[in-house]
Every structure is written in C-alpha cells, then in structure tokens.
Coordinates of C-alpha atoms in Angstrom, one line a residue:
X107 CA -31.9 21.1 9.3
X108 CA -32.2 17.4 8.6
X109 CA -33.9 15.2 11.1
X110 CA -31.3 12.9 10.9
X111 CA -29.2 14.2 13.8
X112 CA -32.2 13.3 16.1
X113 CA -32.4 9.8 14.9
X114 CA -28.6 9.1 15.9
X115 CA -28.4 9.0 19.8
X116 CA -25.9 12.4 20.5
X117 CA -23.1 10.7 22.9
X118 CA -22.6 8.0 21.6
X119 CA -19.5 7.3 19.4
X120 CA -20.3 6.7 15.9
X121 CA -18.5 4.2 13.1
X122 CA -19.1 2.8 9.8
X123 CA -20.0 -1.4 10.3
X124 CA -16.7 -3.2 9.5
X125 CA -19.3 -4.5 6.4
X126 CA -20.0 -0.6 5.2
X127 CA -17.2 1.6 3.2
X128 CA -17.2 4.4 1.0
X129 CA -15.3 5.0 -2.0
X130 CA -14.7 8.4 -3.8
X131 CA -15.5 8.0 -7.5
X132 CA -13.5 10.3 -10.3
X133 CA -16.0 12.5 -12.4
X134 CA -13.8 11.4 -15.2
X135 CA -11.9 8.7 -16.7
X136 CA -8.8 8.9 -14.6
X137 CA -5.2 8.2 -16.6
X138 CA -3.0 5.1 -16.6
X139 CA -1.1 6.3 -13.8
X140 CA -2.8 8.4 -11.5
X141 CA -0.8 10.3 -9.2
X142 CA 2.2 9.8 -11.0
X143 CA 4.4 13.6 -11.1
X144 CA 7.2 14.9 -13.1
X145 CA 5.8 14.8 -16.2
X146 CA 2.6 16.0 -18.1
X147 CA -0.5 13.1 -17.6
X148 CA -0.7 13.9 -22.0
X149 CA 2.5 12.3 -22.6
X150 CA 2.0 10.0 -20.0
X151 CA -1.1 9.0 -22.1
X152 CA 0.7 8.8 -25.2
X153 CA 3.4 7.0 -23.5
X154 CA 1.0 4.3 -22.6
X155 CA -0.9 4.4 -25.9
X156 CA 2.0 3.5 -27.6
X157 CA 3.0 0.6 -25.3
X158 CA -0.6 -0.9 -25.6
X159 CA -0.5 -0.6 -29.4
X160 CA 2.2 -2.7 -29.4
X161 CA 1.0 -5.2 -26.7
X162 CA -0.2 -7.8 -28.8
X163 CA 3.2 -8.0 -30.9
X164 CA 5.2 -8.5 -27.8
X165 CA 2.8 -11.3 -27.0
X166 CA 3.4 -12.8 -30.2
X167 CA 7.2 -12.8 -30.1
X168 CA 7.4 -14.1 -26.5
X169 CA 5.1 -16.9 -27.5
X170 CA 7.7 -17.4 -30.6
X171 CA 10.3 -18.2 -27.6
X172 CA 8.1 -20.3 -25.9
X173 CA 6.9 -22.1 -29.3
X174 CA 10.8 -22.7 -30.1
X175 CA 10.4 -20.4 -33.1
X176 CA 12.6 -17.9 -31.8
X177 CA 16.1 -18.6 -29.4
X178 CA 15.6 -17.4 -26.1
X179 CA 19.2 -15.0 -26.1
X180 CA 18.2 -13.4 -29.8
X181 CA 20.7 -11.2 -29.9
X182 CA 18.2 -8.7 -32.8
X183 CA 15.0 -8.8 -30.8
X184 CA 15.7 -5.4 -28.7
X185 CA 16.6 -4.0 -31.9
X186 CA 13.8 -5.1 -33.9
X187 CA 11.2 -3.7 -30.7
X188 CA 12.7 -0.3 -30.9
X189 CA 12.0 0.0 -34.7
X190 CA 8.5 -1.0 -34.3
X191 CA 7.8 1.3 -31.8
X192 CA 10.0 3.9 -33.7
X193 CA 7.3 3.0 -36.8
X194 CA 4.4 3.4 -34.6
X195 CA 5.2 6.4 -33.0
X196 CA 6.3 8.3 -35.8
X197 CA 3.0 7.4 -38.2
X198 CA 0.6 9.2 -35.7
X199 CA 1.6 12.9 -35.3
X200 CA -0.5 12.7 -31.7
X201 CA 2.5 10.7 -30.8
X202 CA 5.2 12.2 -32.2
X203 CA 3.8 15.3 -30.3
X204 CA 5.3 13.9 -26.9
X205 CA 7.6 11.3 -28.0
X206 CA 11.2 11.4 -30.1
X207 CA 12.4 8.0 -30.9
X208 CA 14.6 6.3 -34.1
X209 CA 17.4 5.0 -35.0
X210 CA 20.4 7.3 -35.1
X211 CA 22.9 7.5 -37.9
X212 CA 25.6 5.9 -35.6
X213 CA 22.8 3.0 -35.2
X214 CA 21.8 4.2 -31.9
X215 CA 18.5 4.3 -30.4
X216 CA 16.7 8.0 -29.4
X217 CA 13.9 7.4 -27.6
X218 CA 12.7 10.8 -25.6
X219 CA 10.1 12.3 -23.7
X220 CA 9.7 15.7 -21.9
X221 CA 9.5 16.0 -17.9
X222 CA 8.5 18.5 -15.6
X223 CA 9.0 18.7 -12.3
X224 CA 5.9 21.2 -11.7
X225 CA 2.7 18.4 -13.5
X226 CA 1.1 15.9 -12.0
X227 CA -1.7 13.2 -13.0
X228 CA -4.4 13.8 -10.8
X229 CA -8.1 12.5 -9.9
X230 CA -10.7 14.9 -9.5
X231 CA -13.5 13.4 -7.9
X232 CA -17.2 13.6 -8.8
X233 CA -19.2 11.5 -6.4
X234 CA -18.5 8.4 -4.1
X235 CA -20.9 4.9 -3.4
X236 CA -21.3 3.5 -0.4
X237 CA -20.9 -0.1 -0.2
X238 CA -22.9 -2.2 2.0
X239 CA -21.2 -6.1 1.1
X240 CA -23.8 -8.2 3.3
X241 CA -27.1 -6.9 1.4
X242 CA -24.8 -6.5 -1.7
X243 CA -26.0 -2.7 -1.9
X244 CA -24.1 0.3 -3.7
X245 CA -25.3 3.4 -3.0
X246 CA -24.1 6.7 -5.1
X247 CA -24.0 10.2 -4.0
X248 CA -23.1 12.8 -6.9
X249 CA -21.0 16.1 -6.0
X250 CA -22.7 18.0 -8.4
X251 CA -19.3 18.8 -10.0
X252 CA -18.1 20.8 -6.9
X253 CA -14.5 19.3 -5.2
X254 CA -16.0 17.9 -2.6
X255 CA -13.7 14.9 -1.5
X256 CA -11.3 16.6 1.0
X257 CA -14.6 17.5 2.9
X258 CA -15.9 13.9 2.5
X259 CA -12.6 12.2 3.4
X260 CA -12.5 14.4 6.7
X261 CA -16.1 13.5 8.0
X262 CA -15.6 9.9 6.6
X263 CA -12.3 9.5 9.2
X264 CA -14.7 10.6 11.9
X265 CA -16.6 7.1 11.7
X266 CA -13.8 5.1 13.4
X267 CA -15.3 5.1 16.8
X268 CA -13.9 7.5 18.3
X269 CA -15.7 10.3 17.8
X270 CA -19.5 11.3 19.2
X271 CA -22.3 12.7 16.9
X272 CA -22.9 15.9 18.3
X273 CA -18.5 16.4 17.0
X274 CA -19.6 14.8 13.5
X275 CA -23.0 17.2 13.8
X276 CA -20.9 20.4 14.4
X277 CA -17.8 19.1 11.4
X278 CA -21.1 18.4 9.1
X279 CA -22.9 22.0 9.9
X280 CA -19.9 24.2 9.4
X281 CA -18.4 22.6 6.4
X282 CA -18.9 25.1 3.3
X283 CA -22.2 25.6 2.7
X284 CA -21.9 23.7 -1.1
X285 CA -20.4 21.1 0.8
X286 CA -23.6 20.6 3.9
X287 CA -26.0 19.2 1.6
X288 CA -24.0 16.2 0.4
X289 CA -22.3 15.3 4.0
X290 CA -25.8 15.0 5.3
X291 CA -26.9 12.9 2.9
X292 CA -23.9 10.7 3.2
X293 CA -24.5 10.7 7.1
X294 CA -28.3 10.2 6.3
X295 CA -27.6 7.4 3.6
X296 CA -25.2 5.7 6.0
X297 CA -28.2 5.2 8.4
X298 CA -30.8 4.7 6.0
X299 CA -29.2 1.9 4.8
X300 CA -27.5 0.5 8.4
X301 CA -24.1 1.0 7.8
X302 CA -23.5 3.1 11.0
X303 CA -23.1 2.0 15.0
X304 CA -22.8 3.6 18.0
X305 CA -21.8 3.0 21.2
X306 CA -21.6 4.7 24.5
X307 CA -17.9 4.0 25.3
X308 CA -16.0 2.0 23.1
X309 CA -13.7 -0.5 24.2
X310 CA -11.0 -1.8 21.0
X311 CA -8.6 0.8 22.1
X312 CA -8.3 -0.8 25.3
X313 CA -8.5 -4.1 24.2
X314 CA -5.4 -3.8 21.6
X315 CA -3.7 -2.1 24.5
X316 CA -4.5 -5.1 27.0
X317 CA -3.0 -7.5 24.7
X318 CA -0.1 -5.6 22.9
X319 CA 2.6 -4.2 25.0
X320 CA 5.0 -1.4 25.0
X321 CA 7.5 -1.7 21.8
X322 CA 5.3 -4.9 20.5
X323 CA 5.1 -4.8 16.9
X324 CA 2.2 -6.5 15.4
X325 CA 1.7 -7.9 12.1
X326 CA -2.2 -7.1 10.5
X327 CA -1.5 -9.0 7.3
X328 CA 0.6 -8.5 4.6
X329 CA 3.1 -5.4 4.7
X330 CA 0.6 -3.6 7.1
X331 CA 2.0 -3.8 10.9
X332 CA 1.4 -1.7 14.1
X333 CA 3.9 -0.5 16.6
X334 CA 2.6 0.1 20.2
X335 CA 5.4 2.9 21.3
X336 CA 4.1 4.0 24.8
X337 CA 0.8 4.6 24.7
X338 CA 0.4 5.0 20.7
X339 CA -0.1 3.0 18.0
X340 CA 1.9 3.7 14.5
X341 CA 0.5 2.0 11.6
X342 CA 2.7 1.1 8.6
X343 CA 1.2 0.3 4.9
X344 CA -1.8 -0.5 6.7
X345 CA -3.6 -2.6 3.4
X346 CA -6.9 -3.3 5.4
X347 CA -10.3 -4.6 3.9
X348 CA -13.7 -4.3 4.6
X349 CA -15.6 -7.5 5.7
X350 CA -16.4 -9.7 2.8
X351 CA -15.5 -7.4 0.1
X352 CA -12.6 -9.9 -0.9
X353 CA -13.6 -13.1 0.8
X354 CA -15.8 -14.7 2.9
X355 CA -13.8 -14.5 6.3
X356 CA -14.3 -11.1 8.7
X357 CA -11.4 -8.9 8.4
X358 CA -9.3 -5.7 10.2
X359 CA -11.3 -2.9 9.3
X360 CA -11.7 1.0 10.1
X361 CA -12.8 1.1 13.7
X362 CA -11.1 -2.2 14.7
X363 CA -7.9 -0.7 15.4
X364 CA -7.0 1.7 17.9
X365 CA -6.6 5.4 16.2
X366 CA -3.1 5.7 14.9
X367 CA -0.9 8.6 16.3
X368 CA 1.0 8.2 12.8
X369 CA 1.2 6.4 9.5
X370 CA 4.5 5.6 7.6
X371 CA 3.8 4.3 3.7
X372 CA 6.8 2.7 2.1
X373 CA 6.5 2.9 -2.0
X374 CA 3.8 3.3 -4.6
X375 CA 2.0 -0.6 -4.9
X376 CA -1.1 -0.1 -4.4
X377 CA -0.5 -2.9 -1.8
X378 CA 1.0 -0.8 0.6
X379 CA -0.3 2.5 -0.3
X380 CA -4.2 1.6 -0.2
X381 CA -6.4 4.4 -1.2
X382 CA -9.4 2.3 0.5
X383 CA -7.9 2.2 3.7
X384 CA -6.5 5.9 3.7
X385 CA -9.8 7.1 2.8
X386 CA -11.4 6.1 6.2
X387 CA -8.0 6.7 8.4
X388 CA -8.6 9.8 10.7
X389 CA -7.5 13.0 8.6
X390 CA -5.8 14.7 11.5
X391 CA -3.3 11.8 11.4
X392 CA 0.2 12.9 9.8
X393 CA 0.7 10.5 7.3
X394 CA 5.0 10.1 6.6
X395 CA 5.5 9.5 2.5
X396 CA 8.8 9.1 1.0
X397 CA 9.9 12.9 -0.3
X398 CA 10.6 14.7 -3.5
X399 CA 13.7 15.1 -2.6
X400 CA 15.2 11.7 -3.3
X401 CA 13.5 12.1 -6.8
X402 CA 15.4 10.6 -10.0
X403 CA 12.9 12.3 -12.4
X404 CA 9.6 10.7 -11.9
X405 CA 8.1 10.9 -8.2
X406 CA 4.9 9.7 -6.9
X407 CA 2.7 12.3 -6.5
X408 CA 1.5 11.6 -2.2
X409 CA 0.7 14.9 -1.3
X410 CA -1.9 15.3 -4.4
X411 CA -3.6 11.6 -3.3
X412 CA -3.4 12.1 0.3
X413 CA -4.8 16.1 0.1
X414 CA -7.6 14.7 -2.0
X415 CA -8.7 12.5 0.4
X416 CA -8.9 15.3 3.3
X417 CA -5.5 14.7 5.4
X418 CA -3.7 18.0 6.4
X419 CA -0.7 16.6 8.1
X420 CA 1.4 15.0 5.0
X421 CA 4.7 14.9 6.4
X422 CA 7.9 13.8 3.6
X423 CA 11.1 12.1 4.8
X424 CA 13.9 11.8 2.9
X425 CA 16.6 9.0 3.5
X426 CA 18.4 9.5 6.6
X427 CA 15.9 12.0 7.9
X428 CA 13.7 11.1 10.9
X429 CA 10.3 11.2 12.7
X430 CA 11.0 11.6 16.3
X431 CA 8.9 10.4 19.4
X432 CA 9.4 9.9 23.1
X433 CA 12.5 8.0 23.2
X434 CA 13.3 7.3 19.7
X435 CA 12.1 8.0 16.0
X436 CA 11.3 6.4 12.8
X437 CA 14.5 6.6 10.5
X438 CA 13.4 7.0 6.8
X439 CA 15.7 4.1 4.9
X440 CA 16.7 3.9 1.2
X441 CA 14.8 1.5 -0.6
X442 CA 16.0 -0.4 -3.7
X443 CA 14.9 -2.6 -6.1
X444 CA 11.7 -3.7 -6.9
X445 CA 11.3 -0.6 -9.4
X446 CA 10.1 -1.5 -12.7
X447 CA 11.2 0.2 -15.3
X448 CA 14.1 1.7 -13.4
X449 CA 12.8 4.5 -12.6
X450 CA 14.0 5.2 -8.8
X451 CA 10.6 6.4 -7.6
X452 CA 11.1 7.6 -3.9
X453 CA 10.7 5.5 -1.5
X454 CA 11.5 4.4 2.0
X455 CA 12.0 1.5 4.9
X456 CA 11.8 2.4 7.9
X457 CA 13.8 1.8 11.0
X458 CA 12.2 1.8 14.5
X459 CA 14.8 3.5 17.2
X460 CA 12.7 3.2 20.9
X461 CA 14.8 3.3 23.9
X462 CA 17.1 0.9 22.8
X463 CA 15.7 -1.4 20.5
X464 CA 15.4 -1.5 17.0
X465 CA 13.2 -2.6 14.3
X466 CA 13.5 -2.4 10.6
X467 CA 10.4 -2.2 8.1
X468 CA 12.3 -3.7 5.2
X469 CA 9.4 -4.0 3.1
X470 CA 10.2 -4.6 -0.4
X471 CA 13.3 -3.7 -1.2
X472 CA 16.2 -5.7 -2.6
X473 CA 19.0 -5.4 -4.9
X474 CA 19.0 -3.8 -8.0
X475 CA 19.5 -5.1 -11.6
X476 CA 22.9 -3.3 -11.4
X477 CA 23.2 -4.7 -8.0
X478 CA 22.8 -2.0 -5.6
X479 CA 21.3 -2.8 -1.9
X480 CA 21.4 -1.8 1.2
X481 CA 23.9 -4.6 1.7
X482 CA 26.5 -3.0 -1.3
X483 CA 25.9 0.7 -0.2
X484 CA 26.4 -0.2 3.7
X485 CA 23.2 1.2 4.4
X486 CA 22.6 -1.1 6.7
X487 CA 25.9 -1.5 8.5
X488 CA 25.6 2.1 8.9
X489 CA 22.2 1.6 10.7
X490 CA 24.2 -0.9 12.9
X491 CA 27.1 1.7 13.8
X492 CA 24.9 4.4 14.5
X493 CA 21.8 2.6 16.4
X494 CA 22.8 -0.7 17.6
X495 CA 21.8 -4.0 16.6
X496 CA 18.3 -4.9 14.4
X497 CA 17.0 -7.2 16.8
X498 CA 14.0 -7.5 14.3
X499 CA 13.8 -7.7 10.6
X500 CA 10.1 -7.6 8.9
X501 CA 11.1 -8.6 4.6
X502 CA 9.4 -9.8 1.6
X503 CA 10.5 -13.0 0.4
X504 CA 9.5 -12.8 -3.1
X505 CA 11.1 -13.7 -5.9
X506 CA 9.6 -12.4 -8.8
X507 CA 11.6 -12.2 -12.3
X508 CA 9.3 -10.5 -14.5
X509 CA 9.3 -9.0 -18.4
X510 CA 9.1 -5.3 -18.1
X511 CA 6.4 -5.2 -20.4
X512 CA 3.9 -6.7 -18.0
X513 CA 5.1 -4.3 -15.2
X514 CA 2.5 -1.4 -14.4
X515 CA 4.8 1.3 -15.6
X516 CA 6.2 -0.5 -18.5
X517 CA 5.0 2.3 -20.7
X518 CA 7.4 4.9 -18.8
X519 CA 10.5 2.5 -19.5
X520 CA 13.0 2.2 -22.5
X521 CA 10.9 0.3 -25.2
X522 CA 13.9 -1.9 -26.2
X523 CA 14.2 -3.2 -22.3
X524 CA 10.6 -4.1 -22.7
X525 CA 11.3 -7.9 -23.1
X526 CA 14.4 -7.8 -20.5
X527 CA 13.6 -8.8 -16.5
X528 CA 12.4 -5.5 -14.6
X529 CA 13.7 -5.2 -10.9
X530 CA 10.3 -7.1 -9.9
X531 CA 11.5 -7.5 -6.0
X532 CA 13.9 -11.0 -6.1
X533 CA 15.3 -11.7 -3.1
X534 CA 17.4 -14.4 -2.5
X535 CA 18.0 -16.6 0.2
X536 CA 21.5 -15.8 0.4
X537 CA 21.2 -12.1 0.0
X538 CA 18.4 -12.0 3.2
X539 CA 21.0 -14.3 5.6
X540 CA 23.5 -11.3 4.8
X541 CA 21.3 -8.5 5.1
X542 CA 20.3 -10.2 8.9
X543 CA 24.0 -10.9 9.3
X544 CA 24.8 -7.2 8.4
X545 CA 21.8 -6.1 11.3
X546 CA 23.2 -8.6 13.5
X547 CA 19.2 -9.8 13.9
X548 CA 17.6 -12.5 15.9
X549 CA 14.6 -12.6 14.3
X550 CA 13.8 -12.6 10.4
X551 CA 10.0 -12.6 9.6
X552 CA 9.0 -13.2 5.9
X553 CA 5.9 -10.8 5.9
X554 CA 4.2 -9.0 2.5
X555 CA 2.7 -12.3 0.9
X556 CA -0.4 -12.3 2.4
X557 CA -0.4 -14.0 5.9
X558 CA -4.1 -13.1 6.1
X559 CA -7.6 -15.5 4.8
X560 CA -8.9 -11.9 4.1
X561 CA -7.2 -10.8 1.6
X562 CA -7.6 -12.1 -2.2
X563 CA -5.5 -14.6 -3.4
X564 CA -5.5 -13.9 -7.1
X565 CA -2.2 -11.3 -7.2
X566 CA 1.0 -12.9 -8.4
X567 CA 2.6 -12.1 -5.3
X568 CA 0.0 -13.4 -3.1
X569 CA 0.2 -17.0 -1.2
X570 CA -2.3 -18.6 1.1
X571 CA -2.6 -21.8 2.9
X572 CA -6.1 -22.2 1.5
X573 CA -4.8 -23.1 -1.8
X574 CA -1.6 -25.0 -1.8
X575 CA -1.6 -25.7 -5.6
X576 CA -2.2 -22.0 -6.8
X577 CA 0.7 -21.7 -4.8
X578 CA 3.0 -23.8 -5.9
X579 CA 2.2 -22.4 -9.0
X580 CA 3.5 -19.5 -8.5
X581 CA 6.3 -20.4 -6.7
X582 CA 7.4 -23.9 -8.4
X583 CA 11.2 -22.5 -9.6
X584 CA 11.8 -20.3 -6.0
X585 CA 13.8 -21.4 -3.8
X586 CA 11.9 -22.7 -0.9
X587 CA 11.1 -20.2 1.6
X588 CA 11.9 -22.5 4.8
X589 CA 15.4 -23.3 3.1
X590 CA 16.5 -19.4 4.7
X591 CA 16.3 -20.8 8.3
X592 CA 19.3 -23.1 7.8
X593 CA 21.4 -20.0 6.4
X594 CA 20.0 -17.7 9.7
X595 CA 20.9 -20.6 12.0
X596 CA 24.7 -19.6 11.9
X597 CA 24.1 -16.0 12.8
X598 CA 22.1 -16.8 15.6
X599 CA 18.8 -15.4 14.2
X600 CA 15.6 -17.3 14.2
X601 CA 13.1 -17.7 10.7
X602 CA 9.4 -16.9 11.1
X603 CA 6.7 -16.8 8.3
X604 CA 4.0 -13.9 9.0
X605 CA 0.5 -15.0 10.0
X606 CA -1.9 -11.8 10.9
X607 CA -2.2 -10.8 14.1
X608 CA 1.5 -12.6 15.3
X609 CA 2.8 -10.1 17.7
X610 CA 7.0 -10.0 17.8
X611 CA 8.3 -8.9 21.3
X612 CA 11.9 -8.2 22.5
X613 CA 13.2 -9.9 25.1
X614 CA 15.2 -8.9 27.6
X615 CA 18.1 -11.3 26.9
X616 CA 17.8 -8.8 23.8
X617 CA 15.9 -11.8 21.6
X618 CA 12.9 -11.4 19.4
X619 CA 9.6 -13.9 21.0
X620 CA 6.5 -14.6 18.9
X621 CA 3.2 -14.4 20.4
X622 CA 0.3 -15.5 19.7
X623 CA -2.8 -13.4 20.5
X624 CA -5.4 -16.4 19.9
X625 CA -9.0 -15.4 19.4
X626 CA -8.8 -12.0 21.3
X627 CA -7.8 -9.2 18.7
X628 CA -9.6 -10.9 15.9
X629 CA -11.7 -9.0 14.0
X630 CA -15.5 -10.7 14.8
X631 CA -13.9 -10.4 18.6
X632 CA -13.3 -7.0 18.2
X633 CA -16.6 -6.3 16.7
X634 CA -18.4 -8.4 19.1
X635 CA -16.7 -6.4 22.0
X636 CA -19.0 -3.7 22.0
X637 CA -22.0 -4.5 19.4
X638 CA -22.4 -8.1 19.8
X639 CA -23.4 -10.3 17.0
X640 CA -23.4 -9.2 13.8
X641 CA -27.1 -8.6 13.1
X642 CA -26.8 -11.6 9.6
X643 CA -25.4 -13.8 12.5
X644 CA -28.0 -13.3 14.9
X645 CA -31.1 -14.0 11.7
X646 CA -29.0 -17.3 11.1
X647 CA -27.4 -15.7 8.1
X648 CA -23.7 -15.3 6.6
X649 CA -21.4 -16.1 9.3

C-alpha cells in the first residue's frame, strides 16, 4: 500500500488548490466534432475534409467582395460553391465513399450524406496532466491503454472539499484493481507536487449560504448561475476556470462553490457545456442535458461525454418535461436559434417554478433564420398561462451575423449556404422588449458575454471592461446594449448588465432587486476562508 495515505491527515476534507486541475487527455487524435451522434465520426471526417479543402477558395471569394471584385448579392456564387465542392468530392473516391453531391439534370443540387441514429464520435481517453498554473508545471499520468477516465473523473469530483481522506482512501482501494495503481499515483502526484488542501471543517458552504438567500439566483460569470432553492444550490452552465489559467485575476473554481444538488446544461458551446469544469463537479450529481427526443437528425452525444467523465446520474429532459423539487421544478424550454448550420441540435432553457416565483434561463436562444422563437411559437405566453408571470429574465444580448463557413459545424451544413448568414444568436433589441413583455418581467439581465475579469477575452462573443477598444470592435455596427432599457421602461421591467457574483432577489412587491455581495463570495475570500493566504502571496509572489 502506498505511504501516501499516511502523509495526508485522515479527517480532514481534502480539495484540489483553486490553482491545480486535471485534464483527461485522448490516447488518440480525437475528430472534428467530438461527441457529436447520429451519424458515423468517418463521414463526419470526410465531411469536414471536404469543407477544409475548400477553405482557402471561400477566403478568396469573400475577399473578392470585400476587394469590390465581386457584387455583394451575386446571384451565381452559391451555384458556382456547389460545383466546386461537387468537383472536389467526386475526384477522391475516399469522399465519394460518404458523400453524394452534383448537379441534377433539372439543375438541382444533390448533396447527401448517410445518418444513423445508433453512432457516435467519441474520445477514448489515454492519460490526463495535472496542471499546476502558479509553478507553470504539467504533470502526465499514462493509463496504460486501459479506460480508466470514469474511475478518474469519480475520485477527481471527490477533491471539492467535501469529502475526508479516509472516503477518498476507501473509493481509491476498491476501485478495479487495473484502475488502483493510477488513482494512487494521481492522489500521490497531487501531493507531491502541492496541489492538494485539507481542512478540518470547511466553511464555503456556509458562507454562500450566509450571503445568498432562499430563491436568490446568482450570476458566476457568463451563462454560468446558481439557484439557492431551500437549502440547495443548482448550478446552470457552470463555465468556471481554474486560477490564472486564463488571466491573471483569481477565479470561481472547484471547491469554491457549495456542492450542487443538480446541474442543468443548455446546448452544445463549449461555453456552456465545459468539459473542464464537469470533469471536477461531484459525479453523484445528476446532471439534466437536453434529450434525444427533440432530435432533428443530428444530436449531441451528453450521455457519451458525461459517462466518460464518471457521472452516473445523466438525467434528459425534453421540452415541456420537468425536474421537480420541493415546491417547484425546473421546466425544460425549447431553444431556437443560434444553430449553425440549421441543424436543430437539442437543446433547452430552462424555467425556474419555486413556490410562486419564476425564473427563466433564456440562455442563447433567439429567432430563427426562418423566424421561429419562442415569441412566434407562444412558447413563452404559454409559460405565462400556465406558471404566472417571469419576474426574471437572464438573456444573451449578442448580435452576431456570421458566414456559415466560419461556424464550428460548417462542414455538417449545405455547402451552397456556406457563404449565407448562419443563425449565429442575433437578438435584437426589439425582439428582447417583446419576449419580457410576453413574460410580463421586471427584470431583464443581459448575461453570457463575459461579466467576469477571469475569463479570456479573445472569443468573438466575449466583452470586458478591461479593454474598451477590443470591444467596440466587435460590437461597432450593434445596436447599443443600454438602448434596450428605454424599450423595457414601458412594460415596467428594469435593464441590468451581468457582473459576476450580482445576486437577483424577488421582492415581495413581486419585483426583481440586485445585490451586491462586495468582497465576501469572491474567490481569494473564499479561499482565504479556511487556508489563509495563498502560499505565492505569503513569499511576496503573484498576487
């Protein structure tokens, strides 16, 4: 038996320094889209292959627009795409394998590929690294080509504090017996290399529960939030990040936040389902996904992700179906928009029905190209007739109008759409003041952009005081976000932009309050709640 179970005192409670993490590292080359089901990953590779063939051609013909070669409404330039990628597809027989495409007799294009319901990209996992960001260290640990990360994930959720290391000990020595020698050497790496603490009784839980009150919703940055309901804490898209492994400002990490009873995700950006984060989440948690069932013909493959990673409980909800609790549920909420490539992946918002009051996770979503919403479908009027008023809406304000082609699925899309505007997530100003008219609202809070110094600043669809002219940008030709509050004003609902850590708490007039929690749930707070100074602090280091 290792010695390193007498080196760790036995009741304490262990966790991984909001500076440590792990990440699970694929034994192979994983495909464009991993986790991506419905169809084979070969003709998902062949799919992509041919769209980054032709990458550099598209390239050339949208700088020919841009150049003033080329008239922005050419009314030949789908049709000259589709016979290039008719040309390239047909010259490689590897392609042609997966993919029919070419111009019909009746000057039609065919382009085909073959789904299946039953396949599934997956990631099989040979090793993980441990990352230690203050002494820049990376630390790998092979798997010896045994399936090891369920195991991994399920001993790597027990280092969030709440869990002593005689429980971890006993999860450790009765894993399989392939599976022992690798979790003790993570445990014994983790120490080796200071990325573990203990203490004898921890004290976040309480702390979070001082400060945020029954039916509070708080917002952690970007589309992650918490609900207190009662005496438990429900995470949605929780995105969080490991201090200083994106920027130099301490951040919500692992064993910061109290243990969820529940997580909802939303859709498939990797903003909102974060493999990072789900990795070191408890894996007795159920985690609520959107489900097969509202399938078009491509889903996203969350029980193969989430299994991988060691969670048992992976619970799907279609539209309309619910998650219920102690005087309520969590209402799973058609989602639109914001789909390139049209594909209608499953997913969800979520509405919040406790005792009375209501809150609506809105995410994302936003009309389609074609115009569907949750506005034209009555979706949310519905909500309204069978719940009550949404005192609270939480929404992206983005307005992103982008060419398919750059769009992460592009390849899974109709080649001669490639160079139209993909349903990017463009929400208007008007169409918000409806949708909070429609929920009868008295709060609208523009979340999903950031909100947060910790998180990095170089996506498109990330803003951040810190640097107004990257910004503006980005933003230059939107309309301005603070122009909404003028079009609220009429329907008696109040305009808030999301800064981390705001908490938004009913009143009893039935209003929506923001709060501030000040210093006392940030993250070096938290940390310094029951360890103190950070040990580089203390030596006069990074602070």
């Amino acid at each position: 038996m290792s010695r390193i179970w007498d080196s760790l005192p036995r009741q304490h409670y262990l966790s991984l320094a909001p500076w440590c993490w792990v990440q699970l590292e694929s034994g192979e080359a994983p495909g464009p889209f991993p986790f991506v089901a419905g169809i084979a990953p070969e003709v998902v590779a062949g799919l992509h292959e041919a769209h980054s063939l032709l990458s550099s051609s598209i390239d050339t013909a949208i700088s020919d627009v841009f150049s003033k070669r080329a008239p922005l409404d050419d009314p030949d330039r789908q049709r000259r795409l589709e016979d290039a990628y008719a040309e390239l597809v047909n010259s490689r027989p590897y392609l042609k394998q997966h993919i029919r495409c070419g111009r019909k007799p009746d000057g039609t294009f065919q382009w085909e590929f073959p789904t299946d319901p039953t396949k599934s990209a997956t990631v099989t996992n040979g090793g993980l690294r441990i990352f230690h960001s203050v002494k820049r260290q990376a630390i790998p640990i092979g798997f010896d080509q045994r399936p090891l990360g369920p195991v991994v994930g399920k001993v790597l959720g027990m280092l969030d504090g709440t869990h002593q290391t005689d429980a971890i000990k006993t999860v450790v020595m009765t894993a399989p017996r392939e599976a022992q020698p690798v979790l003790t050497r993570l445990i014994d790496s983790l120490h080796q290399y200071e990325c573990l603490l203990s203490v004898a009784t921890p004290s976040v839980r309480q702390r979070w529960f001082d400060v945020v009150q029954d039916r509070d919703m708080v917002h952690l940055g970007h589309a992650a939030l918490l609900y207190r309901q009662q005496n438990n804490a429900l995470l949605f898209d929780p995105w969080l990040l490991p201090w200083f492994a994106e920027s130099s400002i301490p951040s919500l990490w692992g064993s910061l936040l109290p243990k969820p009873a529940a997580v909802f995700l939303t859709h498939d950006h990797d903003d909102h389902v974060d493999p990072r984060t789900l990795l070191h989440l408890p894996k007795e948690t159920p985690i609520v996904v959107p489900s097969r069932r509202n399938r078009k013909k491509l889903h996203y493959d969350y029980l193969g992700l989430l299994r991988e990673m060691g969670f048992g409980r992976v619970i799907e909800l279609a539209h309309g179906e619910r998650w219920d609790f102690d005087g309520g549920a969590v209402i799973s909420v058609p989602f639109y928009g914001e789909d390139p490539c049209d594909l209608e992946m499953p997913r969800n918002c979520y509405l919040i029905h406790d005792r009375g009051q209501n809150v609506l996770v809105h995410a994302d979503s936003g009309p389609t190209n074609s115009g569907r919403s949750a506005l034209k479908d009555h979706v949310i009027q519905q909500l309204v007739e069978q719940y009550g008023p949404i005192a609270l809406v939480l929404a992206s304000q983005q307005q992103l109008l982008e060419l398919r082609s750059y769009a992460a699925h592009a390849s899974l899309s109709h080649p001669g759409k490639w160079l139209d505007v993909g349903e990017n997530g463009y929400l208007t100003n008007a169409y918000l003041a409806e949708l909070c008219a429609a929920a009868q609202a008295k709060l609208f809070v523009s979340y999903a952009t950031g909100g947060a110094d910790w998180y990095p600043d170089h996506l498109s669809f990330m803003f951040s005081q810190r640097n107004p002219a990257r910004t503006a940008l980005l933003t230059a030709h939107w309309e301005p976000p603070e122009t909404l509050q003028p079009l609220l004003a009429p329907h008696d609902c109040g305009y808030h932009g999301a800064r981390a850590l705001d908490i938004y708490r009913t009143t009893a007039a039935g209003g929506v309050d923001v709060v501030s929690t000040g210093e006392s749930l940030t993250p070096l707070a938290l940390h310094r709640l029951d360890h103190g100074d950070p040990p580089f602090m203390k030596s006069g280091g990074r602070s």
